[in-house]
Short mmCIF file of C-alpha atoms in Angstrom, two decimals:
data_model
loop_
_atom_site.label_atom_id
_atom_site.label_comp_id
_atom_site.label_asym_id
_atom_site.label_seq_id
_atom_site.Cartn_x
_atom_site.Cartn_y
_atom_site.Cartn_z
CA MET S 961 64.65 -11.28 4.63
CA PRO S 962 60.88 -10.58 4.57
CA ASP S 963 58.38 -13.35 4.50
CA ASP S 964 56.68 -14.42 1.09
CA PRO S 965 53.45 -12.87 0.42
CA THR S 966 50.46 -15.08 1.33
CA PRO S 967 49.21 -16.69 -2.33
CA PRO S 968 45.96 -15.15 -3.40
CA LEU S 969 42.79 -17.14 -2.62
CA ASP S 970 41.60 -19.07 -5.70
CA GLU S 971 38.03 -17.84 -5.62
CA GLY S 972 37.13 -20.07 -8.73
CA ALA S 973 38.02 -23.06 -6.93
CA LEU S 974 36.06 -21.88 -3.92
CA ARG S 975 32.99 -21.11 -6.08
CA ALA S 976 33.11 -24.56 -7.55
CA LEU S 977 32.69 -26.09 -4.14
CA VAL S 978 29.54 -24.32 -3.32
CA PRO S 979 26.93 -26.86 -5.19
CA ARG S 980 28.83 -29.70 -3.77
CA VAL S 981 28.78 -28.57 -0.24
CA LEU S 982 25.15 -27.29 -0.47
CA ALA S 983 24.20 -30.89 -1.88
CA THR S 984 25.91 -32.36 1.25
CA LEU S 985 23.80 -30.41 3.41
CA VAL S 986 20.59 -30.88 1.66
CA ARG S 987 21.22 -34.59 1.28
CA ARG S 988 21.56 -34.70 5.07
CA GLY S 989 18.16 -33.37 5.55
CA GLU S 990 18.81 -29.42 6.13
CA ASP S 991 16.20 -27.09 4.74
CA PHE S 992 17.38 -25.78 1.42
CA ASP S 993 16.88 -22.04 1.98
CA ALA S 994 18.55 -22.13 5.50
CA ALA S 995 21.48 -24.32 4.13
CA GLU S 996 22.10 -21.87 1.36
CA ASP S 997 22.22 -18.93 3.88
CA ALA S 998 24.39 -20.78 6.30
CA LEU S 999 26.72 -21.64 3.38
CA GLN S 1000 27.08 -18.09 2.29
CA GLU S 1001 28.06 -17.13 5.84
CA ALA S 1002 30.66 -19.90 5.69
CA LEU S 1003 31.97 -18.52 2.41
CA LEU S 1004 32.51 -14.95 3.98
CA ASP S 1005 34.40 -16.77 6.81
CA ALA S 1006 36.47 -18.64 4.15
CA LEU S 1007 37.31 -15.30 2.33
CA ARG S 1008 38.66 -13.91 5.74
CA ALA S 1009 40.40 -17.16 7.17
CA TRP S 1010 41.97 -19.01 4.17
CA PRO S 1011 44.58 -16.51 2.84
CA ASP S 1012 46.43 -16.94 6.20
CA ASN S 1013 45.33 -20.37 7.42
CA PRO S 1014 44.18 -22.73 4.33
CA PRO S 1015 42.40 -25.80 5.39
CA ARG S 1016 43.70 -29.26 4.35
CA ASP S 1017 40.07 -30.09 3.27
CA PRO S 1018 38.16 -26.97 1.84
CA ARG S 1019 35.03 -28.87 1.22
CA ALA S 1020 34.83 -30.32 4.72
CA TRP S 1021 35.60 -26.97 6.38
CA LEU S 1022 32.89 -25.21 4.61
CA ALA S 1023 30.51 -28.11 5.50
CA ALA S 1024 31.51 -27.96 9.16
CA VAL S 1025 31.19 -24.06 9.47
CA ALA S 1026 27.88 -24.06 7.79
CA THR S 1027 26.73 -26.67 10.00
CA ARG S 1028 27.66 -24.52 12.83
CA ARG S 1029 25.80 -21.62 11.40
CA LEU S 1030 22.76 -23.88 11.07
CA VAL S 1031 23.00 -25.01 14.73
CA ASP S 1032 23.43 -21.42 15.96
CA ALA S 1033 20.44 -20.17 13.82
CA ARG S 1034 18.31 -23.11 15.32
CA ARG S 1035 19.44 -22.33 18.95
CA SER S 1036 18.59 -18.72 18.56
CA GLU S 1037 15.34 -19.55 17.02
CA ALA S 1038 14.04 -22.38 19.14
CA ALA S 1039 15.82 -21.91 22.35
CA ARG S 1040 16.94 -25.60 22.54
CA LEU S 1041 17.66 -27.48 25.76
CA ARG S 1042 21.03 -26.85 27.41
CA ARG S 1043 22.19 -30.38 26.68
CA GLU S 1044 21.54 -29.69 22.95
CA GLU S 1045 23.26 -26.42 23.05
CA ALA S 1046 26.30 -28.25 24.52
CA THR S 1047 26.23 -30.89 21.99
CA TYR S 1048 26.22 -28.51 19.14
CA ALA S 1049 28.24 -25.66 20.59
CA GLU S 1050 31.28 -26.58 18.11
CA PRO S 1051 31.02 -28.08 14.73
CA ARG S 1052 31.51 -31.67 14.62
CA PRO S 1053 33.58 -33.32 11.81
CA VAL S 1054 31.53 -33.59 8.83
CA ALA S 1055 31.79 -36.67 6.61
CA THR S 1056 32.06 -35.67 2.84
CA GLU S 1057 31.58 -38.25 0.21
CA ALA S 1058 34.25 -38.91 -2.37
CA GLY S 1059 31.64 -38.68 -5.01
CA ASP S 1060 29.98 -35.48 -6.53
CA ASP S 1061 26.67 -34.58 -5.11
CA THR S 1062 26.02 -31.88 -7.75
CA LEU S 1063 23.87 -34.19 -9.92
CA PHE S 1064 21.68 -34.91 -6.67
CA LEU S 1065 21.43 -31.02 -6.26
CA LEU S 1066 20.20 -30.58 -9.83
CA PHE S 1067 17.41 -33.13 -9.30
CA CYS S 1068 16.45 -31.36 -6.20
CA CYS S 1069 16.15 -28.12 -8.09
CA CYS S 1070 13.84 -29.75 -10.44
CA HIS S 1071 11.44 -30.62 -7.76
CA PRO S 1072 7.95 -31.33 -9.18
CA ASP S 1073 6.42 -28.56 -7.02
CA LEU S 1074 8.25 -25.86 -8.57
CA ALA S 1075 7.10 -24.16 -11.72
CA PRO S 1076 9.63 -24.52 -14.64
CA ALA S 1077 10.87 -20.95 -14.52
CA SER S 1078 11.55 -21.47 -10.82
CA GLN S 1079 13.30 -24.70 -11.56
CA VAL S 1080 15.69 -23.03 -13.98
CA ALA S 1081 16.39 -20.01 -11.66
CA LEU S 1082 17.05 -22.21 -8.77
CA THR S 1083 19.31 -24.43 -10.63
CA LEU S 1084 21.31 -21.55 -12.18
CA ARG S 1085 21.84 -20.13 -8.52
CA ALA S 1086 22.50 -23.30 -6.58
CA VAL S 1087 24.27 -25.51 -9.30
CA GLY S 1088 25.54 -22.99 -11.70
CA GLY S 1089 26.55 -20.46 -8.92
CA LEU S 1090 25.19 -17.41 -10.88
CA THR S 1091 24.34 -14.28 -9.02
CA THR S 1092 20.78 -13.19 -9.03
CA ARG S 1093 21.58 -10.39 -11.33
CA GLU S 1094 23.26 -12.74 -13.75
CA ILE S 1095 20.15 -14.84 -13.92
CA ALA S 1096 18.04 -11.76 -14.32
CA ASP S 1097 20.00 -10.58 -17.29
CA ALA S 1098 19.88 -14.12 -18.79
CA PHE S 1099 16.09 -14.01 -18.86
CA TYR S 1100 15.72 -10.22 -19.44
CA VAL S 1101 13.77 -9.60 -16.36
CA PRO S 1102 14.56 -6.93 -13.54
CA GLU S 1103 16.73 -8.28 -10.78
CA ALA S 1104 14.13 -7.89 -8.16
CA THR S 1105 11.70 -9.98 -10.19
CA MET S 1106 14.12 -12.73 -10.43
CA ALA S 1107 14.96 -12.39 -6.56
CA GLN S 1108 11.33 -12.80 -5.78
CA ARG S 1109 11.13 -15.85 -8.10
CA ILE S 1110 14.23 -17.54 -6.29
CA SER S 1111 12.75 -16.63 -3.00
CA ARG S 1112 9.34 -18.09 -3.73
CA ALA S 1113 11.08 -21.44 -5.05
CA LYS S 1114 13.02 -21.69 -1.80
CA ARG S 1115 9.93 -21.15 0.34
CA THR S 1116 8.19 -23.77 -1.67
CA LEU S 1117 10.92 -26.35 -0.63
CA ARG S 1118 11.01 -25.10 2.94
CA GLY S 1119 10.71 -27.97 5.41
CA ARG S 1120 9.95 -30.51 2.71
CA THR S 1121 12.17 -33.46 2.57
CA LEU S 1122 13.68 -33.59 -1.05
CA ASP S 1123 13.11 -37.26 -1.78
CA GLN S 1124 10.94 -36.64 -4.62
CA PRO S 1125 13.15 -34.76 -7.34
CA GLY S 1126 12.11 -33.75 -10.75
CA ASP S 1127 11.53 -36.38 -13.34
CA LEU S 1128 14.05 -36.90 -15.98
CA ALA S 1129 12.26 -35.03 -18.64
CA VAL S 1130 12.16 -31.93 -16.46
CA VAL S 1131 15.92 -32.41 -15.54
CA LEU S 1132 16.98 -32.64 -19.21
CA ARG S 1133 14.99 -29.48 -20.15
CA VAL S 1134 16.51 -27.41 -17.25
CA LEU S 1135 20.03 -28.87 -17.87
CA TYR S 1136 19.62 -27.72 -21.53
CA LEU S 1137 18.68 -24.26 -20.40
CA VAL S 1138 21.54 -24.18 -18.16
CA TYR S 1139 23.88 -25.06 -21.06
CA THR S 1140 22.13 -22.25 -23.09
CA ALA S 1141 22.88 -19.72 -20.64
CA GLY S 1142 26.40 -20.74 -20.61
CA HIS S 1143 26.49 -21.08 -24.35
CA ALA S 1144 25.61 -17.38 -24.71
CA GLY S 1145 28.88 -16.29 -23.10
CA ARG S 1146 29.63 -18.06 -19.86
CA VAL S 1147 31.68 -20.96 -21.33
CA ASP S 1148 32.31 -22.16 -17.60
CA LEU S 1149 28.54 -22.73 -17.16
CA ALA S 1150 28.36 -24.41 -20.50
CA ALA S 1151 31.12 -26.72 -19.46
CA GLU S 1152 29.40 -27.48 -16.18
CA ALA S 1153 26.21 -28.36 -17.97
CA ILE S 1154 28.32 -30.88 -20.18
CA ARG S 1155 29.89 -32.39 -17.09
CA LEU S 1156 26.47 -33.09 -15.27
CA ALA S 1157 25.20 -34.51 -18.70
CA ARG S 1158 27.88 -36.98 -18.77
CA GLN S 1159 26.94 -37.95 -15.14
CA LEU S 1160 23.37 -38.23 -16.11
CA THR S 1161 24.25 -40.62 -18.76
CA LEU S 1162 25.91 -42.98 -16.36
CA ALA S 1163 23.00 -42.79 -14.18
CA THR S 1164 20.16 -43.67 -16.85
CA GLU S 1165 19.85 -45.62 -20.06
CA GLU S 1166 17.35 -43.09 -21.62
CA PRO S 1167 18.54 -42.23 -25.13
CA GLU S 1168 17.50 -38.71 -24.83
CA ALA S 1169 20.02 -38.05 -21.87
CA ARG S 1170 22.83 -39.25 -24.44
CA GLY S 1171 21.08 -37.07 -27.11
CA LEU S 1172 21.36 -33.97 -25.01
CA LEU S 1173 25.05 -34.75 -24.16
CA ALA S 1174 25.75 -35.12 -27.95
CA LEU S 1175 23.97 -31.85 -28.77
CA MET S 1176 25.98 -29.96 -26.23
CA LEU S 1177 29.30 -31.23 -27.34
CA LEU S 1178 28.57 -30.67 -30.97
CA ASN S 1179 27.55 -27.14 -30.34
CA HIS S 1180 30.18 -26.39 -27.75
CA ALA S 1181 32.86 -27.70 -30.18
CA ARG S 1182 32.43 -24.39 -32.27
CA HIS S 1183 32.30 -21.90 -29.30
CA ARG S 1184 35.90 -20.59 -30.05
CA ALA S 1185 34.93 -19.66 -33.55
CA ARG S 1186 31.71 -17.80 -32.62
CA PHE S 1187 33.29 -14.38 -32.04
CA ASP S 1188 36.14 -12.64 -33.70
CA ALA S 1189 39.07 -10.88 -31.97
CA ALA S 1190 36.97 -7.91 -31.53
CA GLY S 1191 34.16 -9.77 -29.68
CA ARG S 1192 31.79 -9.62 -32.76
CA ILE S 1193 29.44 -12.47 -33.57
CA VAL S 1194 30.52 -14.67 -36.60
CA THR S 1195 27.82 -16.59 -38.17
CA LEU S 1196 28.15 -20.36 -38.70
CA ASP S 1197 28.61 -19.92 -42.65
CA ARG S 1198 31.52 -17.51 -42.00
CA GLN S 1199 33.34 -19.28 -38.97
CA ASP S 1200 36.94 -20.30 -39.21
CA ARG S 1201 36.50 -24.19 -39.00
CA ALA S 1202 40.09 -24.74 -38.12
CA LEU S 1203 39.02 -23.35 -34.71
CA TRP S 1204 36.41 -26.08 -34.11
CA ASP S 1205 37.32 -28.78 -31.57
CA THR S 1206 37.63 -31.99 -33.68
CA ARG S 1207 37.88 -34.14 -30.69
CA GLU S 1208 34.64 -32.68 -29.12
CA ILE S 1209 32.91 -33.28 -32.49
CA ALA S 1210 34.28 -36.99 -32.69
CA GLU S 1211 32.93 -37.54 -29.06
CA GLY S 1212 29.40 -35.95 -29.84
CA VAL S 1213 29.01 -38.14 -32.87
CA ARG S 1214 29.96 -41.25 -30.97
CA VAL S 1215 27.42 -40.39 -28.27
CA LEU S 1216 24.66 -39.56 -30.87
CA GLN S 1217 25.15 -42.94 -32.65
CA SER S 1218 24.85 -44.63 -29.27
CA ALA S 1219 21.65 -42.68 -28.57
CA LEU S 1220 20.13 -43.37 -31.98
CA ALA S 1221 20.87 -47.07 -31.79
CA GLY S 1222 17.91 -47.21 -29.12
CA ASP S 1223 15.53 -46.41 -31.94
CA ARG S 1224 13.53 -44.02 -29.61
CA ARG S 1225 14.22 -40.67 -31.28
CA GLY S 1226 13.58 -37.60 -29.15
CA ARG S 1227 14.10 -33.75 -29.53
CA TYR S 1228 17.63 -33.72 -28.36
CA GLN S 1229 18.72 -36.83 -30.57
CA VAL S 1230 17.24 -34.99 -33.66
CA GLU S 1231 18.78 -31.60 -32.89
CA ALA S 1232 22.08 -33.20 -32.27
CA ALA S 1233 21.89 -34.96 -35.62
CA ILE S 1234 21.31 -31.59 -37.30
CA ALA S 1235 24.35 -30.12 -35.39
CA ALA S 1236 26.39 -33.12 -36.49
CA LEU S 1237 25.75 -32.39 -40.25
CA HIS S 1238 26.86 -29.03 -39.73
CA ASP S 1239 30.00 -30.00 -37.99
CA ASP S 1240 30.70 -32.59 -40.65
CA ALA S 1241 30.84 -30.01 -43.51
CA ALA S 1242 34.44 -28.94 -44.29
CA SER S 1243 32.90 -25.56 -45.53
CA ALA S 1244 29.60 -23.86 -45.65
CA GLY S 1245 29.07 -24.74 -49.27
CA GLU S 1246 29.44 -28.44 -48.47
CA THR S 1247 26.62 -28.50 -45.96
CA ASP S 1248 24.25 -31.37 -46.56
CA TRP S 1249 21.06 -29.28 -46.49
CA PRO S 1250 18.78 -31.91 -48.06
CA GLN S 1251 19.53 -34.29 -45.08
CA ILE S 1252 19.31 -31.44 -42.70
CA LEU S 1253 15.86 -30.82 -44.06
CA GLU S 1254 14.89 -34.37 -43.49
CA TRP S 1255 15.88 -34.06 -39.78
CA TYR S 1256 13.88 -30.93 -39.44
CA ASP S 1257 10.95 -32.82 -40.86
CA ASP S 1258 11.34 -35.25 -37.98
CA LEU S 1259 11.60 -32.51 -35.44
CA VAL S 1260 8.49 -30.66 -36.37
CA ALA S 1261 6.63 -33.97 -36.38
CA LEU S 1262 7.28 -34.51 -32.64
CA THR S 1263 4.49 -31.94 -32.09
CA ASP S 1264 0.79 -31.92 -33.14
CA ASP S 1265 0.82 -28.17 -33.89
CA PRO S 1266 4.41 -27.24 -34.56
CA VAL S 1267 3.58 -23.62 -35.55
CA ARG S 1268 2.23 -22.82 -32.06
CA GLU S 1269 4.05 -25.51 -29.84
CA ASP S 1270 7.33 -25.31 -31.39
CA PRO S 1271 7.75 -22.25 -33.70
CA ALA S 1272 11.62 -22.05 -33.15
CA ALA S 1273 11.90 -25.50 -34.97
CA VAL S 1274 9.68 -24.32 -37.65
CA LEU S 1275 11.48 -21.21 -38.14
CA ALA S 1276 14.85 -23.11 -38.48
CA ARG S 1277 13.42 -25.37 -40.86
CA ALA S 1278 12.48 -22.53 -43.09
CA VAL S 1279 16.10 -21.76 -43.40
CA ALA S 1280 16.72 -25.46 -44.42
CA VAL S 1281 13.76 -25.16 -46.83
CA GLY S 1282 15.30 -21.94 -48.46
CA HIS S 1283 18.46 -23.88 -49.05
CA VAL S 1284 16.95 -27.01 -50.52
CA LEU S 1285 13.79 -25.71 -52.42
CA GLY S 1286 14.67 -22.10 -52.89
CA PRO S 1287 14.59 -18.83 -50.96
CA ALA S 1288 10.97 -18.16 -51.89
CA ALA S 1289 9.83 -21.38 -50.39
CA GLY S 1290 11.65 -20.67 -47.29
CA LEU S 1291 9.97 -17.14 -47.11
CA ARG S 1292 6.64 -18.83 -47.53
CA GLU S 1293 7.45 -21.08 -44.52
CA THR S 1294 8.16 -18.13 -42.34
CA ASP S 1295 4.80 -16.44 -43.33
CA ARG S 1296 3.28 -19.41 -41.49
CA LEU S 1297 4.85 -17.96 -38.36
CA ARG S 1298 3.99 -14.28 -38.78
CA GLU S 1299 1.19 -14.20 -36.20
CA VAL S 1300 3.35 -16.19 -33.62
CA LEU S 1301 6.87 -14.75 -34.11
CA GLY S 1302 6.23 -11.55 -36.32
CA ASP S 1303 7.36 -9.39 -33.35
CA ARG S 1304 10.47 -11.45 -32.58
CA HIS S 1305 14.00 -10.26 -33.89
CA ARG S 1306 14.74 -13.78 -34.81
CA TRP S 1307 11.88 -14.13 -37.37
CA HIS S 1308 13.01 -10.87 -39.23
CA ALA S 1309 16.69 -12.10 -39.14
CA VAL S 1310 15.85 -15.37 -40.99
CA ARG S 1311 13.82 -13.50 -43.39
CA GLY S 1312 16.72 -11.22 -44.00
CA HIS S 1313 18.99 -14.23 -44.60
CA LEU S 1314 16.47 -15.77 -47.10
CA HIS S 1315 16.21 -12.47 -48.86
CA GLU S 1316 19.87 -12.21 -49.16
CA LEU S 1317 20.07 -15.90 -50.53
CA ALA S 1318 17.46 -14.73 -53.26
CA GLY S 1319 19.64 -11.81 -54.13
CA ASP S 1320 17.17 -9.28 -52.84
CA ARG S 1321 19.60 -6.99 -50.83
CA PRO S 1322 17.13 -4.16 -50.18
CA ALA S 1323 14.62 -6.40 -48.69
CA ALA S 1324 17.50 -8.19 -46.74
CA ALA S 1325 18.73 -4.88 -45.38
CA GLU S 1326 15.23 -3.91 -44.18
CA ALA S 1327 14.57 -7.26 -42.46
CA TYR S 1328 17.90 -7.18 -40.71
CA ALA S 1329 17.27 -3.42 -39.67
CA ARG S 1330 14.01 -4.43 -38.10
CA ALA S 1331 15.56 -7.36 -36.33
CA ALA S 1332 18.23 -5.12 -34.87
CA ARG S 1333 15.63 -2.84 -33.56
CA LEU S 1334 13.76 -5.80 -31.76
CA ALA S 1335 16.92 -7.46 -30.51
CA THR S 1336 17.73 -7.08 -26.89
CA ASP S 1337 21.18 -8.63 -26.70
CA ILE S 1338 23.70 -6.20 -27.50
CA ALA S 1339 26.06 -8.33 -29.30
CA GLU S 1340 23.46 -9.70 -31.49
CA ARG S 1341 21.90 -6.22 -32.04
CA ASP S 1342 25.32 -4.79 -33.22
CA HIS S 1343 25.70 -8.13 -35.49
CA LEU S 1344 22.34 -7.45 -37.25
CA VAL S 1345 23.16 -3.69 -37.66
CA ARG S 1346 26.17 -4.94 -39.59
CA GLN S 1347 24.27 -7.28 -41.51
CA ALA S 1348 21.98 -4.63 -42.81
CA ALA S 1349 24.54 -2.30 -43.48
CA ARG S 1350 26.38 -5.11 -45.70
CA ALA S 1351 23.36 -5.86 -47.56
CA ARG S 1352 22.76 -2.18 -48.31
CA ALA S 1353 26.42 -1.84 -49.71
CA GLY S 1354 25.97 -4.82 -52.07
CA PRO S 1355 28.58 -7.13 -53.27
CA ALA S 1356 32.22 -6.40 -52.04
#
């Protein structure tokens, strides 16, 4: 009787180990760039060896082999003494902590010496496990440009002891951007951002950390309804609300209430409150737009010059103004943003929605078509093309 075939290697589980092992190496004092290179070599060894001989402790195996690669590299570059060579000729057992070091790695990627764009890119690479191409696609830049950005970030950290991780505000912003990258389609990355945010709330009493977690939960609860069976975008007002995750919504509301109890409102808490009001509506027609507008007033008040410093919030507020005070008032609000956002597809898309709300279908169709021409995401562009066609066709 032939032997049973070797079970396939779970590459997803292997990928999940990467940030934890990398964090173990960095925490131990290894250079970030060298540690990542050594771990990549260890992963190649794992792909070759594990199908026939899986280890009892995959994380310790990867750490040990990566350690050997690091030692080999140091020997070849520095020609260490024979005694040192003998000591490190074979990988020693590597102690791995029972806890999850991914949060530590996140803070390291937000090191204050790195530019914000580099912090995000390095986090997506080291913590999220994205390839350089995937990160480049998320930011609409060439792969070579993103590769240079990541290389510069790692060079900046080279030889530095990572004992001054980024401050909490930077970590929150980067974590939100990681979530946003996953929210756009990589649900696994969105879930990882939520997991890290949960850990962060255990490590700090800062209300904004809980506000961020609440915002992620309340948005993520709707992810199954965002696309139809053909993969087309479904706008919030047309989503099947039976697909929304009510348990995730309930958790998000509880976390938000806990954050607001601290009476130190910040951006993430306010945005979470807006998301909660959308989630609370049993139908689009029951949305509490007056209360949403009040929260948007609070959001734009967080900056001295919101039109230039936070135009996305002002644009979103224009929609609420349109629903509460009328489409003409909403359109006047968008006029304030013409100079700042007039060449962005979202500005034209919002104006299309407001024109449609006013019953001006020709103007709505023209605005949607203009937005479609400016959109860079294929799914969003196709959605806007359909919106324009629907507006031209008139009432069904």
